[in-house]
PDB file of C-alpha atoms in Angstrom:
ATOM      1  CA  UNK A 224      51.049-141.599 121.586  1.00 68.00           C
ATOM      2  CA  UNK A 225      53.377-138.754 120.802  1.00 73.00           C
ATOM      3  CA  UNK A 226      53.866-137.752 117.191  1.00 85.00           C
ATOM      4  CA  UNK A 227      55.525-135.064 115.122  1.00 91.00           C
ATOM      5  CA  UNK A 228      54.385-133.526 111.858  1.00 95.00           C
ATOM      6  CA  UNK A 229      56.607-131.546 109.536  1.00 96.00           C
ATOM      7  CA  UNK A 230      54.162-130.250 106.919  1.00 96.00           C
ATOM      8  CA  UNK A 231      56.768-129.218 104.367  1.00 95.00           C
ATOM      9  CA  UNK A 232      58.632-132.007 102.618  1.00 95.00           C
ATOM     10  CA  UNK A 233      60.857-129.685 100.610  1.00 97.00           C
ATOM     11  CA  UNK A 234      61.623-125.973 100.794  1.00 97.00           C
ATOM     12  CA  UNK A 235      63.726-123.956  98.373  1.00 97.00           C
ATOM     13  CA  UNK A 236      65.128-120.653  99.563  1.00 97.00           C
ATOM     14  CA  UNK A 237      67.518-118.101  98.107  1.00 97.00           C
ATOM     15  CA  UNK A 238      70.835-117.500  99.798  1.00 97.00           C
ATOM     16  CA  UNK A 239      70.484-114.572 102.183  1.00 97.00           C
ATOM     17  CA  UNK A 240      66.725-114.991 102.538  1.00 97.00           C
ATOM     18  CA  UNK A 241      64.995-116.011 105.742  1.00 97.00           C
ATOM     19  CA  UNK A 242      63.963-119.563 106.459  1.00 97.00           C
ATOM     20  CA  UNK A 243      61.189-121.001 108.593  1.00 98.00           C
ATOM     21  CA  UNK A 244      60.575-124.721 109.039  1.00 98.00           C
ATOM     22  CA  UNK A 245      57.342-125.841 110.628  1.00 98.00           C
ATOM     23  CA  UNK A 246      56.918-128.498 113.271  1.00 97.00           C
ATOM     24  CA  UNK A 247      53.723-129.557 115.014  1.00 96.00           C
ATOM     25  CA  UNK A 248      53.610-132.132 117.757  1.00 92.00           C
ATOM     26  CA  UNK A 249      50.986-134.170 119.478  1.00 86.00           C
ATOM     27  CA  UNK A 250      51.600-134.801 123.128  1.00 76.00           C
ATOM     28  CA  UNK A 251      49.523-134.564 126.274  1.00 67.00           C
ATOM     29  CA  UNK A 252      51.906-132.647 128.498  1.00 73.00           C
ATOM     30  CA  UNK A 253      54.839-130.309 128.127  1.00 73.00           C
ATOM     31  CA  UNK A 254      57.148-132.019 125.697  1.00 82.00           C
ATOM     32  CA  UNK A 255      60.856-131.965 125.210  1.00 87.00           C
ATOM     33  CA  UNK A 256      61.480-130.657 121.687  1.00 91.00           C
ATOM     34  CA  UNK A 257      64.514-130.895 119.459  1.00 94.00           C
ATOM     35  CA  UNK A 258      65.684-129.828 116.030  1.00 97.00           C
ATOM     36  CA  UNK A 259      68.394-131.847 114.292  1.00 97.00           C
ATOM     37  CA  UNK A 260      70.124-131.233 110.975  1.00 97.00           C
ATOM     38  CA  UNK A 261      71.534-133.850 108.638  1.00 95.00           C
ATOM     39  CA  UNK A 262      73.968-132.734 105.963  1.00 92.00           C
ATOM     40  CA  UNK A 263      74.341-135.014 102.940  1.00 86.00           C
ATOM     41  CA  UNK A 264      76.066-138.258 103.853  1.00 81.00           C
ATOM     42  CA  UNK A 265      76.280-137.353 107.533  1.00 84.00           C
ATOM     43  CA  UNK A 266      74.609-138.317 110.770  1.00 87.00           C
ATOM     44  CA  UNK A 267      72.290-135.999 112.662  1.00 93.00           C
ATOM     45  CA  UNK A 268      73.573-133.000 114.564  1.00 93.00           C
ATOM     46  CA  UNK A 269      71.606-131.225 117.288  1.00 94.00           C
ATOM     47  CA  UNK A 270      70.717-127.620 116.421  1.00 96.00           C
ATOM     48  CA  UNK A 271      68.772-126.751 119.560  1.00 95.00           C
ATOM     49  CA  UNK A 272      66.415-128.115 122.175  1.00 92.00           C
ATOM     50  CA  UNK A 273      63.617-126.928 124.430  1.00 91.00           C
ATOM     51  CA  UNK A 274      62.861-128.368 127.835  1.00 84.00           C
ATOM     52  CA  UNK A 275      61.344-125.501 129.804  1.00 81.00           C
ATOM     53  CA  UNK A 276      61.658-121.789 130.481  1.00 84.00           C
ATOM     54  CA  UNK A 277      62.068-119.186 127.775  1.00 87.00           C
ATOM     55  CA  UNK A 278      60.017-120.257 124.786  1.00 90.00           C
ATOM     56  CA  UNK A 279      62.489-118.747 122.302  1.00 95.00           C
ATOM     57  CA  UNK A 280      65.511-120.988 122.058  1.00 95.00           C
ATOM     58  CA  UNK A 281      68.813-120.122 120.430  1.00 96.00           C
ATOM     59  CA  UNK A 282      70.860-122.813 118.753  1.00 96.00           C
ATOM     60  CA  UNK A 283      73.999-123.298 116.740  1.00 95.00           C
ATOM     61  CA  UNK A 284      74.655-121.981 113.220  1.00 94.00           C
ATOM     62  CA  UNK A 285      72.392-118.962 113.812  1.00 96.00           C
ATOM     63  CA  UNK A 286      69.163-120.938 114.194  1.00 97.00           C
ATOM     64  CA  UNK A 287      66.400-120.262 116.695  1.00 97.00           C
ATOM     65  CA  UNK A 288      63.072-121.915 117.459  1.00 98.00           C
ATOM     66  CA  UNK A 289      59.961-120.815 119.287  1.00 96.00           C
ATOM     67  CA  UNK A 290      57.760-123.077 121.385  1.00 94.00           C
ATOM     68  CA  UNK A 291      54.076-122.162 121.184  1.00 93.00           C
ATOM     69  CA  UNK A 292      52.002-124.329 123.463  1.00 90.00           C
ATOM     70  CA  UNK A 293      48.679-122.974 122.181  1.00 90.00           C
ATOM     71  CA  UNK A 294      49.571-124.042 118.649  1.00 92.00           C
ATOM     72  CA  UNK A 295      51.486-127.205 119.570  1.00 92.00           C
ATOM     73  CA  UNK A 296      54.289-125.904 117.411  1.00 95.00           C
ATOM     74  CA  UNK A 297      58.059-125.584 117.549  1.00 96.00           C
ATOM     75  CA  UNK A 298      59.075-123.790 114.359  1.00 98.00           C
ATOM     76  CA  UNK A 299      62.693-123.331 113.374  1.00 98.00           C
ATOM     77  CA  UNK A 300      63.938-120.048 111.910  1.00 98.00           C
ATOM     78  CA  UNK A 301      67.047-118.487 110.488  1.00 98.00           C
ATOM     79  CA  UNK A 302      67.141-114.815 109.418  1.00 97.00           C
ATOM     80  CA  UNK A 303      69.658-115.227 106.579  1.00 97.00           C
ATOM     81  CA  UNK A 304      70.379-118.563 104.962  1.00 97.00           C
ATOM     82  CA  UNK A 305      73.841-119.609 103.787  1.00 96.00           C
ATOM     83  CA  UNK A 306      74.519-122.174 101.047  1.00 95.00           C
ATOM     84  CA  UNK A 307      75.892-124.523 103.725  1.00 94.00           C
ATOM     85  CA  UNK A 308      72.425-124.695 105.307  1.00 96.00           C
ATOM     86  CA  UNK A 309      71.263-126.968 102.503  1.00 96.00           C
ATOM     87  CA  UNK A 310      70.414-130.139 104.404  1.00 97.00           C
ATOM     88  CA  UNK A 311      67.584-132.185 105.838  1.00 96.00           C
ATOM     89  CA  UNK A 312      66.042-130.972 109.076  1.00 97.00           C
ATOM     90  CA  UNK A 313      64.253-133.129 111.609  1.00 96.00           C
ATOM     91  CA  UNK A 314      62.012-132.095 114.457  1.00 96.00           C
ATOM     92  CA  UNK A 315      61.731-134.535 117.372  1.00 92.00           C
ATOM     93  CA  UNK A 316      59.642-134.780 120.513  1.00 88.00           C
ATOM     94  CA  UNK A 317      60.190-136.725 123.698  1.00 81.00           C
ATOM     95  CA  UNK A 318      59.311-136.759 127.330  1.00 67.00           C
ATOM     96  CA  UNK A 319      56.474-139.246 127.614  1.00 56.00           C
ATOM     97  CA  UNK A 320      56.874-140.428 131.212  1.00 55.00           C
ATOM     98  CA  UNK A 321      56.953-144.094 130.300  1.00 53.00           C
ATOM     99  CA  UNK A 322      59.373-143.506 127.435  1.00 55.00           C
ATOM    100  CA  UNK A 323      61.967-141.237 128.930  1.00 61.00           C
ATOM    101  CA  UNK A 324      64.688-142.257 126.556  1.00 69.00           C
ATOM    102  CA  UNK A 325      62.748-142.242 123.356  1.00 77.00           C
ATOM    103  CA  UNK A 326      62.377-139.572 120.729  1.00 84.00           C
ATOM    104  CA  UNK A 327      59.762-139.486 118.000  1.00 87.00           C
ATOM    105  CA  UNK A 328      60.978-137.862 114.801  1.00 91.00           C
ATOM    106  CA  UNK A 329      59.123-136.071 112.060  1.00 93.00           C
ATOM    107  CA  UNK A 330      59.544-137.133 108.443  1.00 94.00           C
ATOM    108  CA  UNK A 331      61.987-134.324 107.787  1.00 95.00           C
ATOM    109  CA  UNK A 332      62.149-131.213 105.613  1.00 97.00           C
ATOM    110  CA  UNK A 333      64.744-130.957 102.875  1.00 96.00           C
ATOM    111  CA  UNK A 334      66.096-127.451 102.356  1.00 97.00           C
ATOM    112  CA  UNK A 335      67.611-126.432  99.032  1.00 97.00           C
ATOM    113  CA  UNK A 336      69.509-123.138  98.864  1.00 97.00           C
ATOM    114  CA  UNK A 337      69.763-121.429  95.501  1.00 95.00           C
ATOM    115  CA  UNK A 338      72.396-118.842  94.688  1.00 90.00           C
TER     116      UNK A 338
ATOM    117  CA  UNK B 168      83.466-134.013 121.697  1.00 69.00           C
ATOM    118  CA  UNK B 169      81.240-137.042 121.706  1.00 67.00           C
ATOM    119  CA  UNK B 170      82.141-139.478 119.022  1.00 90.00           C
ATOM    120  CA  UNK B 171      79.846-142.231 117.752  1.00 95.00           C
ATOM    121  CA  UNK B 172      81.338-144.470 115.103  1.00 95.00           C
ATOM    122  CA  UNK B 173      79.717-147.117 112.960  1.00 95.00           C
ATOM    123  CA  UNK B 174      81.668-149.991 111.502  1.00 90.00           C
ATOM    124  CA  UNK B 175      80.682-149.460 107.868  1.00 91.00           C
ATOM    125  CA  UNK B 176      79.406-146.546 105.799  1.00 93.00           C
ATOM    126  CA  UNK B 177      78.130-148.782 103.006  1.00 95.00           C
ATOM    127  CA  UNK B 178      77.229-152.440 103.037  1.00 96.00           C
ATOM    128  CA  UNK B 179      75.851-154.777 100.368  1.00 97.00           C
ATOM    129  CA  UNK B 180      74.417-158.125 101.446  1.00 97.00           C
ATOM    130  CA  UNK B 181      72.370-160.891  99.923  1.00 97.00           C
ATOM    131  CA  UNK B 182      68.908-161.961 100.997  1.00 97.00           C
ATOM    132  CA  UNK B 183      69.086-164.470 103.839  1.00 97.00           C
ATOM    133  CA  UNK B 184      72.532-163.425 105.054  1.00 97.00           C
ATOM    134  CA  UNK B 185      73.142-162.616 108.705  1.00 97.00           C
ATOM    135  CA  UNK B 186      74.235-158.995 109.022  1.00 97.00           C
ATOM    136  CA  UNK B 187      76.018-157.291 111.901  1.00 97.00           C
ATOM    137  CA  UNK B 188      76.098-153.518 112.273  1.00 97.00           C
ATOM    138  CA  UNK B 189      78.447-152.256 114.952  1.00 97.00           C
ATOM    139  CA  UNK B 190      78.313-148.988 116.851  1.00 97.00           C
ATOM    140  CA  UNK B 191      80.863-147.649 119.317  1.00 97.00           C
ATOM    141  CA  UNK B 192      80.692-144.502 121.455  1.00 96.00           C
ATOM    142  CA  UNK B 193      83.533-142.986 123.407  1.00 95.00           C
ATOM    143  CA  UNK B 194      81.706-140.862 125.997  1.00 91.00           C
ATOM    144  CA  UNK B 195      80.722-143.491 128.555  1.00 92.00           C
ATOM    145  CA  UNK B 196      77.037-143.002 127.722  1.00 92.00           C
ATOM    146  CA  UNK B 197      74.508-145.285 129.345  1.00 91.00           C
ATOM    147  CA  UNK B 198      71.930-145.163 126.553  1.00 91.00           C
ATOM    148  CA  UNK B 199      72.389-146.372 123.011  1.00 94.00           C
ATOM    149  CA  UNK B 200      69.895-146.497 120.146  1.00 95.00           C
ATOM    150  CA  UNK B 201      69.444-147.980 116.705  1.00 97.00           C
ATOM    151  CA  UNK B 202      67.237-146.216 114.157  1.00 96.00           C
ATOM    152  CA  UNK B 203      66.451-146.795 110.540  1.00 96.00           C
ATOM    153  CA  UNK B 204      65.907-143.850 108.232  1.00 95.00           C
ATOM    154  CA  UNK B 205      63.748-144.074 105.140  1.00 93.00           C
ATOM    155  CA  UNK B 206      62.651-141.263 102.807  1.00 89.00           C
ATOM    156  CA  UNK B 207      59.375-139.725 103.901  1.00 87.00           C
ATOM    157  CA  UNK B 208      59.321-141.670 107.161  1.00 90.00           C
ATOM    158  CA  UNK B 209      62.007-139.903 109.157  1.00 90.00           C
ATOM    159  CA  UNK B 210      63.793-141.931 111.807  1.00 92.00           C
ATOM    160  CA  UNK B 211      62.143-144.928 113.413  1.00 93.00           C
ATOM    161  CA  UNK B 212      63.500-146.534 116.556  1.00 93.00           C
ATOM    162  CA  UNK B 213      64.387-150.217 116.229  1.00 96.00           C
ATOM    163  CA  UNK B 214      65.895-150.980 119.646  1.00 95.00           C
ATOM    164  CA  UNK B 215      67.539-149.154 122.480  1.00 92.00           C
ATOM    165  CA  UNK B 216      69.641-150.084 125.461  1.00 93.00           C
ATOM    166  CA  UNK B 217      69.910-148.228 128.762  1.00 89.00           C
ATOM    167  CA  UNK B 218      72.618-150.402 130.288  1.00 89.00           C
ATOM    168  CA  UNK B 219      74.934-153.254 129.485  1.00 91.00           C
ATOM    169  CA  UNK B 220      73.004-156.401 128.595  1.00 88.00           C
ATOM    170  CA  UNK B 221      69.732-154.469 128.799  1.00 90.00           C
ATOM    171  CA  UNK B 222      67.591-153.805 125.753  1.00 92.00           C
ATOM    172  CA  UNK B 223      64.119-152.655 124.908  1.00 91.00           C
ATOM    173  CA  UNK B 224      62.146-152.841 121.708  1.00 93.00           C
ATOM    174  CA  UNK B 225      61.454-149.697 119.825  1.00 91.00           C
ATOM    175  CA  UNK B 226      58.735-149.085 117.290  1.00 90.00           C
ATOM    176  CA  UNK B 227      59.904-151.500 114.577  1.00 95.00           C
ATOM    177  CA  UNK B 228      61.899-154.377 116.140  1.00 96.00           C
ATOM    178  CA  UNK B 229      60.638-157.139 113.860  1.00 96.00           C
ATOM    179  CA  UNK B 230      63.444-158.828 111.940  1.00 96.00           C
ATOM    180  CA  UNK B 231      66.152-157.325 114.157  1.00 97.00           C
ATOM    181  CA  UNK B 232      67.977-158.166 117.348  1.00 97.00           C
ATOM    182  CA  UNK B 233      70.640-156.345 119.343  1.00 97.00           C
ATOM    183  CA  UNK B 234      73.534-157.074 121.613  1.00 96.00           C
ATOM    184  CA  UNK B 235      75.247-154.941 124.224  1.00 96.00           C
ATOM    185  CA  UNK B 236      78.016-156.821 125.966  1.00 94.00           C
ATOM    186  CA  UNK B 237      80.115-153.731 126.731  1.00 95.00           C
ATOM    187  CA  UNK B 238      78.991-150.247 127.630  1.00 95.00           C
ATOM    188  CA  UNK B 239      80.599-148.593 124.624  1.00 96.00           C
ATOM    189  CA  UNK B 240      79.389-151.031 121.962  1.00 97.00           C
ATOM    190  CA  UNK B 241      75.888-151.697 120.651  1.00 97.00           C
ATOM    191  CA  UNK B 242      75.353-154.130 117.807  1.00 97.00           C
ATOM    192  CA  UNK B 243      72.363-154.472 115.515  1.00 98.00           C
ATOM    193  CA  UNK B 244      71.805-157.903 114.000  1.00 98.00           C
ATOM    194  CA  UNK B 245      69.696-158.820 111.022  1.00 97.00           C
ATOM    195  CA  UNK B 246      69.236-162.558 111.478  1.00 94.00           C
ATOM    196  CA  UNK B 247      68.166-163.154 107.873  1.00 96.00           C
ATOM    197  CA  UNK B 248      68.384-160.047 105.748  1.00 97.00           C
ATOM    198  CA  UNK B 249      65.494-159.221 103.465  1.00 97.00           C
ATOM    199  CA  UNK B 250      65.152-156.653 100.702  1.00 97.00           C
ATOM    200  CA  UNK B 251      62.756-154.561 102.790  1.00 96.00           C
ATOM    201  CA  UNK B 252      65.586-154.002 105.252  1.00 98.00           C
ATOM    202  CA  UNK B 253      67.464-151.970 102.669  1.00 98.00           C
ATOM    203  CA  UNK B 254      67.809-148.645 104.463  1.00 97.00           C
ATOM    204  CA  UNK B 255      70.058-146.181 106.257  1.00 96.00           C
ATOM    205  CA  UNK B 256      70.822-147.290 109.800  1.00 97.00           C
ATOM    206  CA  UNK B 257      71.776-144.709 112.405  1.00 96.00           C
ATOM    207  CA  UNK B 258      73.210-145.352 115.838  1.00 96.00           C
ATOM    208  CA  UNK B 259      72.972-142.821 118.659  1.00 94.00           C
ATOM    209  CA  UNK B 260      74.002-142.544 122.274  1.00 93.00           C
ATOM    210  CA  UNK B 261      73.081-140.348 125.234  1.00 89.00           C
ATOM    211  CA  UNK B 262      73.841-140.073 128.910  1.00 85.00           C
ATOM    212  CA  UNK B 263      71.282-141.181 131.460  1.00 77.00           C
ATOM    213  CA  UNK B 264      68.467-138.919 132.514  1.00 67.00           C
ATOM    214  CA  UNK B 265      65.316-137.840 130.862  1.00 59.00           C
ATOM    215  CA  UNK B 266      65.810-136.687 127.332  1.00 65.00           C
ATOM    216  CA  UNK B 267      69.481-136.019 127.295  1.00 76.00           C
ATOM    217  CA  UNK B 268      70.769-135.074 123.859  1.00 85.00           C
ATOM    218  CA  UNK B 269      71.273-137.991 121.540  1.00 90.00           C
ATOM    219  CA  UNK B 270      74.513-137.999 119.555  1.00 92.00           C
ATOM    220  CA  UNK B 271      74.467-139.741 116.210  1.00 94.00           C
ATOM    221  CA  UNK B 272      76.949-141.709 114.187  1.00 95.00           C
ATOM    222  CA  UNK B 273      77.399-141.110 110.427  1.00 93.00           C
ATOM    223  CA  UNK B 274      75.099-143.973 109.454  1.00 95.00           C
ATOM    224  CA  UNK B 275      75.418-147.224 107.539  1.00 96.00           C
ATOM    225  CA  UNK B 276      73.684-147.476 104.201  1.00 95.00           C
ATOM    226  CA  UNK B 277      72.671-151.114 103.769  1.00 97.00           C
ATOM    227  CA  UNK B 278      71.596-152.592 100.454  1.00 97.00           C
ATOM    228  CA  UNK B 279      70.083-156.081 100.522  1.00 97.00           C
ATOM    229  CA  UNK B 280      69.956-157.763  97.122  1.00 97.00           C
TER     230      UNK B 280
END
């Protein structure tokens, strides 16, 4: 079965500093990978997704993620964090042939931004 | 822009009550999903529907049922609410095709007393 691990439950970062959120997946073939963000009291918003091709994916709000097949990872990065980036971030994986519509989500990483 | 709306942001119910959570999307999407979100567990799929009147169980369907009579509307039903169903419930929709982006509603926070 597919699964997603986000090793960091909570990360605190200073405004203007770089941010990296880790995501590891378990899946037997090339997965479809997603990063979503959830601001307080809101639903989830898609930041970026990877299906195939270039392994470095650009998303909204200045985020990017890199797919590394050898490490089964899809880490999210942002060079300079803004206070509005404080939120919960979810990595998700899909693409199991018998479950084309389903996504499996990680437990999430909460990001706190300090001034 | 895709818009997914949920009938309530907050809901308080008593144990044993029948609870209806409504979700409506305005983008003519074929697929609709119900998730519950709990701290430390991420999102877990309860049910999804890939067409009107069609439904499939997700990972945690026990204690829930769903209804999809119209393409734009997907309802989650708790037949007899229990305290362990206190959670955040998120609805999502997507167009057909493998792994199209899912668009989420704002969520309903349900408290069962």
